[in-house]
Every structure is written in C-alpha cells, then in structure tokens.
Coordinates of C-alpha atoms in Angstrom, one line a residue:
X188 CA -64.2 52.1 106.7
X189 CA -63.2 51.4 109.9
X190 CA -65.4 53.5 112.6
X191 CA -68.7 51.5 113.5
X192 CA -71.6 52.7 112.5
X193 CA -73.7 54.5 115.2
X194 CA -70.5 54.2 117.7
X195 CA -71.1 58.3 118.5
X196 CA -74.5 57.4 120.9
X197 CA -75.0 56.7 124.0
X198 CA -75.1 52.5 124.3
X199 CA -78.4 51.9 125.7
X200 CA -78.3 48.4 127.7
X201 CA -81.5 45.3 127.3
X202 CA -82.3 46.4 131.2
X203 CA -82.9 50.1 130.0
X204 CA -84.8 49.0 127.1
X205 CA -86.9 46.6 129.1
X206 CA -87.7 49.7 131.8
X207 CA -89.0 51.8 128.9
X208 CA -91.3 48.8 127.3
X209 CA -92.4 47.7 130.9
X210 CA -93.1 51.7 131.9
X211 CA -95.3 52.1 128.1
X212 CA -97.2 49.5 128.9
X213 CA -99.3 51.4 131.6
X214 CA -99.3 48.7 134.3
X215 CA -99.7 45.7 131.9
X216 CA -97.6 42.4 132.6
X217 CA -95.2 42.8 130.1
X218 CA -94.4 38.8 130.0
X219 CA -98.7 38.2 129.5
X220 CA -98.6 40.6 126.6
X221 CA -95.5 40.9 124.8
X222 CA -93.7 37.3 125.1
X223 CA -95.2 34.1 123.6
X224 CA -94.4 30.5 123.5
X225 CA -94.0 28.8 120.3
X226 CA -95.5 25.1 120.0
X227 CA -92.0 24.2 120.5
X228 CA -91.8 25.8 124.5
X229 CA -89.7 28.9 122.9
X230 CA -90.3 32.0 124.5
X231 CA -90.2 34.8 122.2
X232 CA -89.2 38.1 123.5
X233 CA -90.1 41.1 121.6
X234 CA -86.8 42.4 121.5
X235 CA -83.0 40.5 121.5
X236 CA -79.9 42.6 122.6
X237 CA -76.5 41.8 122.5
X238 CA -76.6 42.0 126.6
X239 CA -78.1 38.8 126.8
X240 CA -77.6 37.3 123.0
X241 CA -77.0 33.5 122.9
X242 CA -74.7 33.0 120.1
X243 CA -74.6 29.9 118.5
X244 CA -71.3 27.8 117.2
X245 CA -70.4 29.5 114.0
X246 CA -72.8 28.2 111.2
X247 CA -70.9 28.8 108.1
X248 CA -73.9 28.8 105.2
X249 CA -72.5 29.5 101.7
X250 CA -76.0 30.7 100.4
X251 CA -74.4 32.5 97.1
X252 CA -74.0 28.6 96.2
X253 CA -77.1 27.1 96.8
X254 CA -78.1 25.5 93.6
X255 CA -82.0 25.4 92.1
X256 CA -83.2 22.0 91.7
X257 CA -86.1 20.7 89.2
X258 CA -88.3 17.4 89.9
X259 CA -89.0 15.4 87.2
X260 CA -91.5 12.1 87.8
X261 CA -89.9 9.3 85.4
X262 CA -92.9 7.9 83.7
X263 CA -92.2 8.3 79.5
X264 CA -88.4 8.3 79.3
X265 CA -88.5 10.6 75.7
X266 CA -90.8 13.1 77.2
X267 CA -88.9 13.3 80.8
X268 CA -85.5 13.5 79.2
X269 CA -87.0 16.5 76.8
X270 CA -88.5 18.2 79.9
X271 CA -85.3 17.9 81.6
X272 CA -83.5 19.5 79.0
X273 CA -85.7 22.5 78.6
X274 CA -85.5 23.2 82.2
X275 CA -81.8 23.2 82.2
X276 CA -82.2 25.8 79.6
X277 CA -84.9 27.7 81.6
X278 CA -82.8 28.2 84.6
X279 CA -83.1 24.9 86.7
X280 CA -79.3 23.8 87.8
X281 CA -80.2 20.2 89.2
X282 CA -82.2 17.8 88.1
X283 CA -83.6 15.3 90.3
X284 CA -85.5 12.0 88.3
X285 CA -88.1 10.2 91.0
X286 CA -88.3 6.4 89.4
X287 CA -91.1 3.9 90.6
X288 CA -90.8 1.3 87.5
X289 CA -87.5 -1.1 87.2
X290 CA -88.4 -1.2 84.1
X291 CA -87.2 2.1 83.4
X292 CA -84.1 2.2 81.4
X293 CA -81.2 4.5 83.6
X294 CA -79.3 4.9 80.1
X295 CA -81.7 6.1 78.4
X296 CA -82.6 8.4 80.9
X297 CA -79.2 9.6 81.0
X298 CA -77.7 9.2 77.9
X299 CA -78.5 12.4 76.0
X300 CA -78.2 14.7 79.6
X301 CA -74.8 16.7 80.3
X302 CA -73.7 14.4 83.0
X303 CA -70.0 16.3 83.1
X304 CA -71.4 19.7 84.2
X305 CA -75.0 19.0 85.7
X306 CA -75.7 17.7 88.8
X307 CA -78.4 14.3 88.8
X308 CA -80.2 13.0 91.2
X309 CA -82.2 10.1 91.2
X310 CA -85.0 9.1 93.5
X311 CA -85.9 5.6 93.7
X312 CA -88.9 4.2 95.1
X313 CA -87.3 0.6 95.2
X314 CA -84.5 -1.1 96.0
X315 CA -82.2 -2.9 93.6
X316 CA -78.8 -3.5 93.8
X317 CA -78.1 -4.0 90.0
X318 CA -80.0 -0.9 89.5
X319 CA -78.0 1.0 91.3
X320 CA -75.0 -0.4 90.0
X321 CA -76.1 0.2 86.5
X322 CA -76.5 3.8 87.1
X323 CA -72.8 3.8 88.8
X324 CA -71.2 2.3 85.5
X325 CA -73.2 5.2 83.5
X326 CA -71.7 7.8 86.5
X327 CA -67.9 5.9 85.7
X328 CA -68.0 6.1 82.0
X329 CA -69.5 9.8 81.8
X330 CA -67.6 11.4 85.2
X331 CA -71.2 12.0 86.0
X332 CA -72.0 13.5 89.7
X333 CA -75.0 11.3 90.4
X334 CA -76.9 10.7 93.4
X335 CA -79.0 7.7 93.8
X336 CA -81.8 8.3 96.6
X337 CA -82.5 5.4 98.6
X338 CA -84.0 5.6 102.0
X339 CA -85.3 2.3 103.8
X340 CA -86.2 4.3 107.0
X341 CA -88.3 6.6 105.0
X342 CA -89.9 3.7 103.5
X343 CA -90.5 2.7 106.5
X344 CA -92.0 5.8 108.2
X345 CA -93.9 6.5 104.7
X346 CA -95.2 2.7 103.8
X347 CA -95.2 1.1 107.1
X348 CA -93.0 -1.8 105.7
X349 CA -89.2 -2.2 104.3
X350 CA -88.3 -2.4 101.4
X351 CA -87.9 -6.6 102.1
X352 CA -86.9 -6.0 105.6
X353 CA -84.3 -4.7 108.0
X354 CA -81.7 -7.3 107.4
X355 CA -81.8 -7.6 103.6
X356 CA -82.2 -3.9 103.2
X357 CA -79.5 -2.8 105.7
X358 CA -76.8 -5.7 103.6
X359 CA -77.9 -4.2 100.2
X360 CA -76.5 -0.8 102.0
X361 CA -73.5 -2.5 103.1
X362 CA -72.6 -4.2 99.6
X363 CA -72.6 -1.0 98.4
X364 CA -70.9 1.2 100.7
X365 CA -68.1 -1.8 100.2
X366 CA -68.1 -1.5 96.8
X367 CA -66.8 2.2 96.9
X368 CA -69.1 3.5 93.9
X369 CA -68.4 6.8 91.7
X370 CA -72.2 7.6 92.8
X371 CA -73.2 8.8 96.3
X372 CA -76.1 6.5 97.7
X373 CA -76.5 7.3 101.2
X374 CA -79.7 9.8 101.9
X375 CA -82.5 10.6 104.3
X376 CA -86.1 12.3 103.7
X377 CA -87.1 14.2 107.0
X378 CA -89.7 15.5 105.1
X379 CA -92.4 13.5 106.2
X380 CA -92.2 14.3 109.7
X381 CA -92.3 18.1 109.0
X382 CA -95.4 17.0 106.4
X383 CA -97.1 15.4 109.1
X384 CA -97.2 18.0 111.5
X385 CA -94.1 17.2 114.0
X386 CA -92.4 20.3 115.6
X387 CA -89.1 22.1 114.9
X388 CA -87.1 20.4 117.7
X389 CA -88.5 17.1 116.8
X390 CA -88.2 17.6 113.0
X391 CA -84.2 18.6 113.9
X392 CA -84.2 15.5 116.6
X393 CA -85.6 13.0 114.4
X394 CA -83.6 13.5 112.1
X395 CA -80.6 13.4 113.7
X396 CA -81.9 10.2 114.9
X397 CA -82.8 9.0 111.3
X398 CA -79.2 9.7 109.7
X399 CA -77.4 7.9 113.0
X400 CA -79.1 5.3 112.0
X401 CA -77.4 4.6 108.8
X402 CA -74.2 5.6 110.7
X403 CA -74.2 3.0 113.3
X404 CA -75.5 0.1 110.7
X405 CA -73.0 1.1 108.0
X406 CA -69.6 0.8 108.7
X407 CA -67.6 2.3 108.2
X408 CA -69.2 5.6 107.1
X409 CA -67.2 6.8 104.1
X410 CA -70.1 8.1 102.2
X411 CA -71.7 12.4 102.1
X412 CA -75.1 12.6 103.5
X413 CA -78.0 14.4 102.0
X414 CA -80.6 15.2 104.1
X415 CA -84.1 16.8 102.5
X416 CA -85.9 18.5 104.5
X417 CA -89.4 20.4 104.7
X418 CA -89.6 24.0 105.1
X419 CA -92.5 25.9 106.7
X420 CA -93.9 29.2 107.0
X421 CA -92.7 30.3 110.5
X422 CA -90.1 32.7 108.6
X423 CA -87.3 33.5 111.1
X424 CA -87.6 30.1 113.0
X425 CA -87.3 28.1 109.7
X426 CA -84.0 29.9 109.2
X427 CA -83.1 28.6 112.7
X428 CA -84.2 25.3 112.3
X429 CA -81.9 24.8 109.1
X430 CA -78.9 26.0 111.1
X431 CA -79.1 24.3 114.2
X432 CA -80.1 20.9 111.5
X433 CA -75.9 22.0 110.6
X434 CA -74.9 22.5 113.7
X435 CA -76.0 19.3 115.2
X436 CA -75.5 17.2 111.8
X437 CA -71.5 18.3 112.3
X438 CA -71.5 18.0 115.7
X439 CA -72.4 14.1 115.4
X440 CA -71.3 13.4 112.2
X441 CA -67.5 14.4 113.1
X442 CA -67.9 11.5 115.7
X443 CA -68.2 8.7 112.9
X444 CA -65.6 10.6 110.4
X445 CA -63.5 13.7 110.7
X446 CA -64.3 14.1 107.1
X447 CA -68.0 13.8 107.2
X448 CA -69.7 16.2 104.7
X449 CA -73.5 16.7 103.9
X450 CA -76.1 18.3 101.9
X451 CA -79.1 19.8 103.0
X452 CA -82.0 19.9 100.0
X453 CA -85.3 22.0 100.9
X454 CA -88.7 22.1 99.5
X455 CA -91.6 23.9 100.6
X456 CA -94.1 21.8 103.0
X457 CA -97.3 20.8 101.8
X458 CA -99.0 21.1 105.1
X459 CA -100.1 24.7 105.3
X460 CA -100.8 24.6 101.1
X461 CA -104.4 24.6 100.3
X462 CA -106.6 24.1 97.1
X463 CA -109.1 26.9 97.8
X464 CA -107.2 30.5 97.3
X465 CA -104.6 28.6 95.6
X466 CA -103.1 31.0 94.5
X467 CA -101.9 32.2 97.9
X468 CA -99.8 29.0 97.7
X469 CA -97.0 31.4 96.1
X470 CA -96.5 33.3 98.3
X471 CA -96.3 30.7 101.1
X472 CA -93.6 29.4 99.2
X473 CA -91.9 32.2 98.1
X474 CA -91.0 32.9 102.0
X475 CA -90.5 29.0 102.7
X476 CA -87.8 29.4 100.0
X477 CA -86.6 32.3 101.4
X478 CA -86.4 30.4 105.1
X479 CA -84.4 27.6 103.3
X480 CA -82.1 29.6 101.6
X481 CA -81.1 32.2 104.3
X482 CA -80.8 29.0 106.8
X483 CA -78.0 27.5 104.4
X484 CA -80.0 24.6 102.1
X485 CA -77.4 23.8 99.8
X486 CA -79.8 22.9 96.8
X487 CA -83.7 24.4 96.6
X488 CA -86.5 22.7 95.1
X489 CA -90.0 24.6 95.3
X490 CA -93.6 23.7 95.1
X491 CA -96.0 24.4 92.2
X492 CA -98.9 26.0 93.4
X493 CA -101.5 23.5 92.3
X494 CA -99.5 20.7 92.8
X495 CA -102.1 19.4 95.5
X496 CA -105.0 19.2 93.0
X497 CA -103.2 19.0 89.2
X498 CA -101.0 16.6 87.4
X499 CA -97.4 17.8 86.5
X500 CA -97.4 20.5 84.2
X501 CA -95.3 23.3 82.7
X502 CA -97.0 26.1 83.8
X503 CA -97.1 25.8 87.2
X504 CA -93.4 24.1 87.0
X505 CA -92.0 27.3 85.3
X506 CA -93.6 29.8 87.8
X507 CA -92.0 27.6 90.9
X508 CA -88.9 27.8 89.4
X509 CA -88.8 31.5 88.1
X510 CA -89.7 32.1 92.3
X511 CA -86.5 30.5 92.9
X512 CA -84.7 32.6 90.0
X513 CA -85.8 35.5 91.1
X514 CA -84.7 35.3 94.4
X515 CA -81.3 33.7 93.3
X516 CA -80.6 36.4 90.4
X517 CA -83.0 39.9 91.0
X518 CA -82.7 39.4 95.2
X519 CA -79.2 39.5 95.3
X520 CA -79.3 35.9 97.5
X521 CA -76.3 35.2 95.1
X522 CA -74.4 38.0 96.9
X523 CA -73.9 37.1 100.7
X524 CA -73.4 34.3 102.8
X525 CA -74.0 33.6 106.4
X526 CA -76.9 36.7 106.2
X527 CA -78.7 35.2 109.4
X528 CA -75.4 35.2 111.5
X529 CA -74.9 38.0 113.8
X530 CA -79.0 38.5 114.5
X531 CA -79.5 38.1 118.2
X532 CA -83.1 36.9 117.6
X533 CA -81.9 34.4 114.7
X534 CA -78.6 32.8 116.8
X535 CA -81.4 32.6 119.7
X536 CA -83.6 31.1 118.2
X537 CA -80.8 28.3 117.0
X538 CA -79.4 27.7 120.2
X539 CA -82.4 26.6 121.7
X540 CA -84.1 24.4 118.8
X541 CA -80.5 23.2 118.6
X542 CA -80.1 22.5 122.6
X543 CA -83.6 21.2 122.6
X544 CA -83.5 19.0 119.6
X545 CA -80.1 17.2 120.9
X546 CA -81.8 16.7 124.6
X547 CA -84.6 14.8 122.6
X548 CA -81.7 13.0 120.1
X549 CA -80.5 11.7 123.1
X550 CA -83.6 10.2 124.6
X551 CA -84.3 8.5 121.3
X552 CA -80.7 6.6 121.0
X553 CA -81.2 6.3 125.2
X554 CA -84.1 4.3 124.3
X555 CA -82.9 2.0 121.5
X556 CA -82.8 4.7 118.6
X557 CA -85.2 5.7 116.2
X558 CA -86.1 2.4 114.6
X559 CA -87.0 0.5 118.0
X560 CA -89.0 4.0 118.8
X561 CA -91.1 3.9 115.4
X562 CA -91.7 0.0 116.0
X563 CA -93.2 0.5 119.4
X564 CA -95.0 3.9 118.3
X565 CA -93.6 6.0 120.1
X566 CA -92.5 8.3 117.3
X567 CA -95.7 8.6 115.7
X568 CA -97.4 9.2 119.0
X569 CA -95.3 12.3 119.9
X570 CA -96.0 13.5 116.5
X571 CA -99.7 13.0 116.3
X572 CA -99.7 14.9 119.3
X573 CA -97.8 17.7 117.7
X574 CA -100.2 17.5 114.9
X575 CA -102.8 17.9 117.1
X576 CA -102.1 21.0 118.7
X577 CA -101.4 22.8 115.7
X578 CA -104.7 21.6 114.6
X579 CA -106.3 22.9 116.8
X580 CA -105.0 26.2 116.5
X581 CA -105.9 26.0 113.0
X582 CA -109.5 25.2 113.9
X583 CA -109.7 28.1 116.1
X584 CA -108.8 30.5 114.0
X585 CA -105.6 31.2 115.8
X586 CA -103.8 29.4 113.1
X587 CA -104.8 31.6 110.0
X588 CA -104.3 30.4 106.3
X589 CA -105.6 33.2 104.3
X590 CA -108.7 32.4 102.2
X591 CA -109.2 29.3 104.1
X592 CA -110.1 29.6 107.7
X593 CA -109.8 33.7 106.9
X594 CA -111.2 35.9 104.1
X595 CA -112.5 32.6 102.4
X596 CA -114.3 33.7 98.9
X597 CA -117.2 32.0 98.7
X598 CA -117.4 32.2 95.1
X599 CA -114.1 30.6 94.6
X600 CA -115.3 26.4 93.5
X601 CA -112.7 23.9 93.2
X602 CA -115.0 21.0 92.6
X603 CA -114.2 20.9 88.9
X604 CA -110.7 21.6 88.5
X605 CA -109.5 18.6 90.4
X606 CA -107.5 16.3 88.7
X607 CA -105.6 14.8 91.8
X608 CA -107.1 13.9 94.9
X609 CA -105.8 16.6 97.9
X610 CA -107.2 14.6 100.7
X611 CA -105.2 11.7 102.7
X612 CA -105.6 8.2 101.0
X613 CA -106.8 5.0 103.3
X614 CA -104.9 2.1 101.8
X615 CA -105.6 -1.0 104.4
X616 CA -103.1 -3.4 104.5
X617 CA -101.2 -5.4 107.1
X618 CA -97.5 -3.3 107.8
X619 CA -95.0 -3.6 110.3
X620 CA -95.1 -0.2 111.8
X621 CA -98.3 2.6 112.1
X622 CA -97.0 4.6 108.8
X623 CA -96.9 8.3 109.8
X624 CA -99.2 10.0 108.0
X625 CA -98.8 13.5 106.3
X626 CA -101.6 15.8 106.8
X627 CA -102.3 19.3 105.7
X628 CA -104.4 21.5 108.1
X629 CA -107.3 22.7 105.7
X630 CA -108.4 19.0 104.3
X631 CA -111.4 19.3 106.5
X632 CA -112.7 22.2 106.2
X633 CA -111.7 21.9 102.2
X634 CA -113.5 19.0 102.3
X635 CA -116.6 20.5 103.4
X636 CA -116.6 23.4 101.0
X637 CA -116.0 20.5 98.2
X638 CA -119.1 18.5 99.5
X639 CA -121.3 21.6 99.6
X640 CA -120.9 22.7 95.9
X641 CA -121.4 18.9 95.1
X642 CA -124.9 19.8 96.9
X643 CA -125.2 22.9 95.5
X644 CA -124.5 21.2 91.6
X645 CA -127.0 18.7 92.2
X646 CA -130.0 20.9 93.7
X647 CA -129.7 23.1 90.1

C-alpha cells in the first residue's frame, strides 16, 4: 500500500493547532497551564507536530534482539550453577554471576553451563589479574562468550576507594587489554548515579564522562563497551534518555575507533521502589522495562519486587523474569524495531537530553574529566543537589509513589517480614573520595511507619 494514510484531509499546521488550544482555554496563559519543566530544564509542550519536530540522528535500536538477563549472587557454587540452569530452562537467555570471594572456583562455576550457546557474564567485586585470566582460558577452551565486569571508577564512586589505586588499577587494565583476551573486560556501571538521584542529562553526561575515561587511559581501545544503566519511571523520557545514551556513546566512541561497538544492559532503579505497597513495585518495573526496551537496551535484567527487604529467592526471581517474558513473547516487543523513531515528542525529547548532556560532557573533560571532578566533589555535589530537588517534590506530595506518600494502607506492617535492611548503611572509614550514595525517596517516611508499629508492638 502505497497512499498515506489520512492523506485525503485538510493538513492542519502546529500554529492552527496552538490557536484552537490557546482560544479553549478561555483567556488562560497557555504556557502557565499546559507546558511544564522537567527537573532536567525541559519544556514539555502538550502537543509535538511535525512543523516544528526536532529529529534526532537516526538511532537504530534493534529491540526484537534484546536478550533477558538473570542475576545470580555467587555464594554456594552447586546451588548457583543449579539455579542458573533452571533459569535457562525457564526463559532467562543471559546469565550474569556477581562474585565477591577469590576463593570461588571460575571452573566450577562454569564447567557444567552451555558456554557455546549462552551468553555469561561475570561481575566481579575485585580485581585480579589471574582471575581474570583463569576465566579467559575457560572462555578459549569452551569458545565461550564471556564478559568479565570490572569497573575501578565505579568502585570508586560506590566505595570511595580503588581497588589499590589509580595507577595499579589502570596497569592491571592495560596488561589486559595487551594481552588480547577471548573475553571482553572493559565495562561501566552508570547505575549508581541514576540510584542516587542524578538527573537524565547528568546520568547521560556522566556517563559519557565515565566510559572516556577508560578510553583516554587505555590505549589503544580495541575492546566493546558495556554500559548498565538504571532505568526510571518517567516513561517516554526514559525511552529518550537510552537513545540519546547511543547517540552520544557513537558520536564519541567513533573518535577513539571507527569500529567501536557497545552494549547497553538496563535494570530497573531502586530509587522510586518501596517496601510498604510492595507490591506496586511490579508495576513500576513493568514500565521501567518497557522504557528500556523501547529505548534500545540490548540485554534487560529486572527487579524482584521484594528485593529491597528479602534475600534472593525463586519466587520473586520467576515473577521478574516472566515480566520480561511477557513483554518479549505475548507484547509482541520481539516484532519491531526502532518503535520510538518517528514520534515528534520522543526524537524531542532526545535531542535535547542528548544536546544537554554533551554541553555538560564537555564541561567535565574541560575541567580535568570525571575522575579529577569526583576527587574534588564536584560530581557528588551536583548530584546531591539533584537529589534534593526531587526530594522535595516527593516530600510535598508532588512526587507521588502510590501507597507511600498516596493512598498509604495503614494496615499494611512490614516490620516483620524484613529480612534485609532497606535503609542506607553508615559504614565510617577513611576513603579517598565522598562515595556517592544511593538513596531511594520513601526511606524516611518508611522509616517512620517501621518505628511506629515497633511502638505500637511494644504498647500491646
């Protein structure tokens, strides 16, 4: 079919439509009422025409691709590997291992896996060169696709320290880009700055900043990126977030190597997630995975529900992944790609965070790059003040997290179901840097609820 659909009417141009709005609203100042800023300093109009559309570069997003991830904490070898396996059967495509002990065996982990068709990635929360190479000689022997997550900026951001310190860390790096492995090492985690309440632009400039990091201090830069990032609840700007993250990440990327390549994995925030009304946690999710999948995340991992407040456990794994399957296999998001191109609001949306978030990428390299920025504080200060604001939308009410700060039950108690603690953990010790801190929004006022039933308990 070649005739346009709706081609027979009368084109009816953004000025007309304006007129019409501005002559409904009875006298009314149609910017006061209809347009609002976003806690980025986006305007939002409430309507986009093709008159005045600001298209972005072409985003190509292959979203019928994007592959379902399951995390699996390494702490008994037998009973992750048996996990692993059942969720491979249950749905899961990826599996991602998160490893804090040495002492952990990587073939034994690996050994009874199907390394030739499965995708493996492996967090670590140290780093060891013979480790790593350990796990290449297992990726070698198998023709395993393995990626070994190791991230000394995050550490820093997240700890406060190195992993020894700059110099060792960054020459560990270096050994092994030199070495040219069967695995693929180099990665970032954005997601604490999303966690901790920065902004879109910020979360896309930071970034940015993070991963030219790692290209300026590892040369030359032959290795794929993967960048995870955190997804939140603001449904159409978390699409455009994702896509100007592309956009930009080619943009630079292509400067270091013309055949740069990356892969963008998304999980859910924990900022806006709450213990009381957990249940509402679902559906936050549901649309976070939807954001990240419609903005082009090449791999998907989501949140259990009650993974604020209970230990790892099957139930809540299998209904965060079955979200995820039912959006890849009964929502037909395994049919179409590049679904967000073509919407003026969407391509909008992306030019802006995208023209926004390089003006602030190029403050931070103007003034000694991200590092020297978290060093001096300045990072953590912008984002704290981020945090703030949002905060204080939250407090007011303007924020709203159903059953929370809206609708809360008052018979819903939490008190004894906690087997985790929700709340953020002081841990005083001497670092190098202020650590950023991730916060979610309702720990006050969840902690308040908490210490009134604790009242409540004791007075019966």
């Amino acid at each position: 079919m070649t005739k346009k659909l709706f081609e027979d009417f009368d084109k009816v141009s953004s000025k007309e439509w304006k007129n019409l709005i501005q002559y409904e609203l009875k006298g009314a100042d149609y910017n006061d009422t209809l347009v609002w800023e976003s806690l980025e300093g986006i305007k939002v109009r409430p309507f986009y025409h093709g008159d005045d559309a600001q298209v972005s570069h072409p985003i190509p997003t292959a979203i019928s691709k994007f592959n379902i991830l399951q995390d699996i904490f390494v702490f008994d070898v037998e009973k992750s590997v048996s996990r692993a396996l059942k969720t491979l059967e249950r749905g899961a495509e990826v599996i991602r291992f998160t490893i804090e002990d040495k002492n952990i065996a990587p073939e034994l982990l690996l050994d009874a896996l199907p390394l030739e068709t499965v995708e493996i990635f492996i967090a670590l929360r140290f780093l060891d060169e013979e480790y790593i190479n350990k796990i290449n000689r297992i990726a070698v022997e198998r023709q395993a696709n393995i990626w070994v997550q190791v991230d000394p900026i995050a550490r820093l951001t997240q700890d406060g320290n190195w992993y020894a310190n700059l110099e060792t860390d960054f020459k560990i790096l270096n050994r092994l880009q030199k070495a040219d492995l069967k695995i693929k090492f180099l990665s970032i985690d954005s997601s604490p700055y999303q966690n901790a309440g920065a902004n879109m632009v910020q979360q896309i400039a930071y970034t940015l900043a993070h991963a030219n990091e790692y290209w300026n201090r590892i040369q030359p830069t032959k290795q794929p990126l993967l960048v995870e990032v955190s997804v939140g609840t603001n449904y159409f700007f978390e699409i455009a977030k994702l896509r100007a993250l592309r956009w930009l990440l080619e943009l630079v990327g292509k400067e270091y190597s013309d055949d740069f390549s990356f892969k963008i994995l998304a999980t859910p925030t924990k900022r806006n997630k709450t213990i009381y009304d957990y249940n509402v946690n679902m559906l936050r999710t549901t649309t976070e995975c939807m954001s990240a999948i419609l903005g082009g995340a090449d791999i998907v991992t989501n949140l259990p529900y009650d993974a604020l407040y209970h230990k790892d456990n099957e139930f809540g794994d299998r209904i965060a992944r079955n979200q995820l399957l039912i959006l890849k296999q009964e929502s037909y998001f395994d049919i179409v790609d590049n679904p967000a191109e073509g919407s003026y609001y969407i391509e909008s949306l992306t030019h802006q965070l995208a023209e926004k978030a390089l003006e602030l990428f190029k403050d931070i390299e103007s003034n000694g790059g991200l590092i020297t920025q978290l060093i001096e504080g300045t990072i953590q200060r912008k984002i704290n003040e981020s945090a703030q604001k949002e905060q204080e939308l939250f407090d007011s009410g303007k924020e709203v997290l159903l059953g929370t700060n809206k609708y809360p039950n008052p018979q819903d108690k939490m008190a004894h179901d906690l087997e985790l603690f929700p709340f953020v953990k002081s841990n005083p010790r001497k670092t190098l840097i202020v650590p950023i801190i991730e916060r979610r929004l309702a720990e006050k006022v969840e902690q308040q609820r908490l210490e009134a039933e604790k009242t409540t308990l004791n007075k019966d």
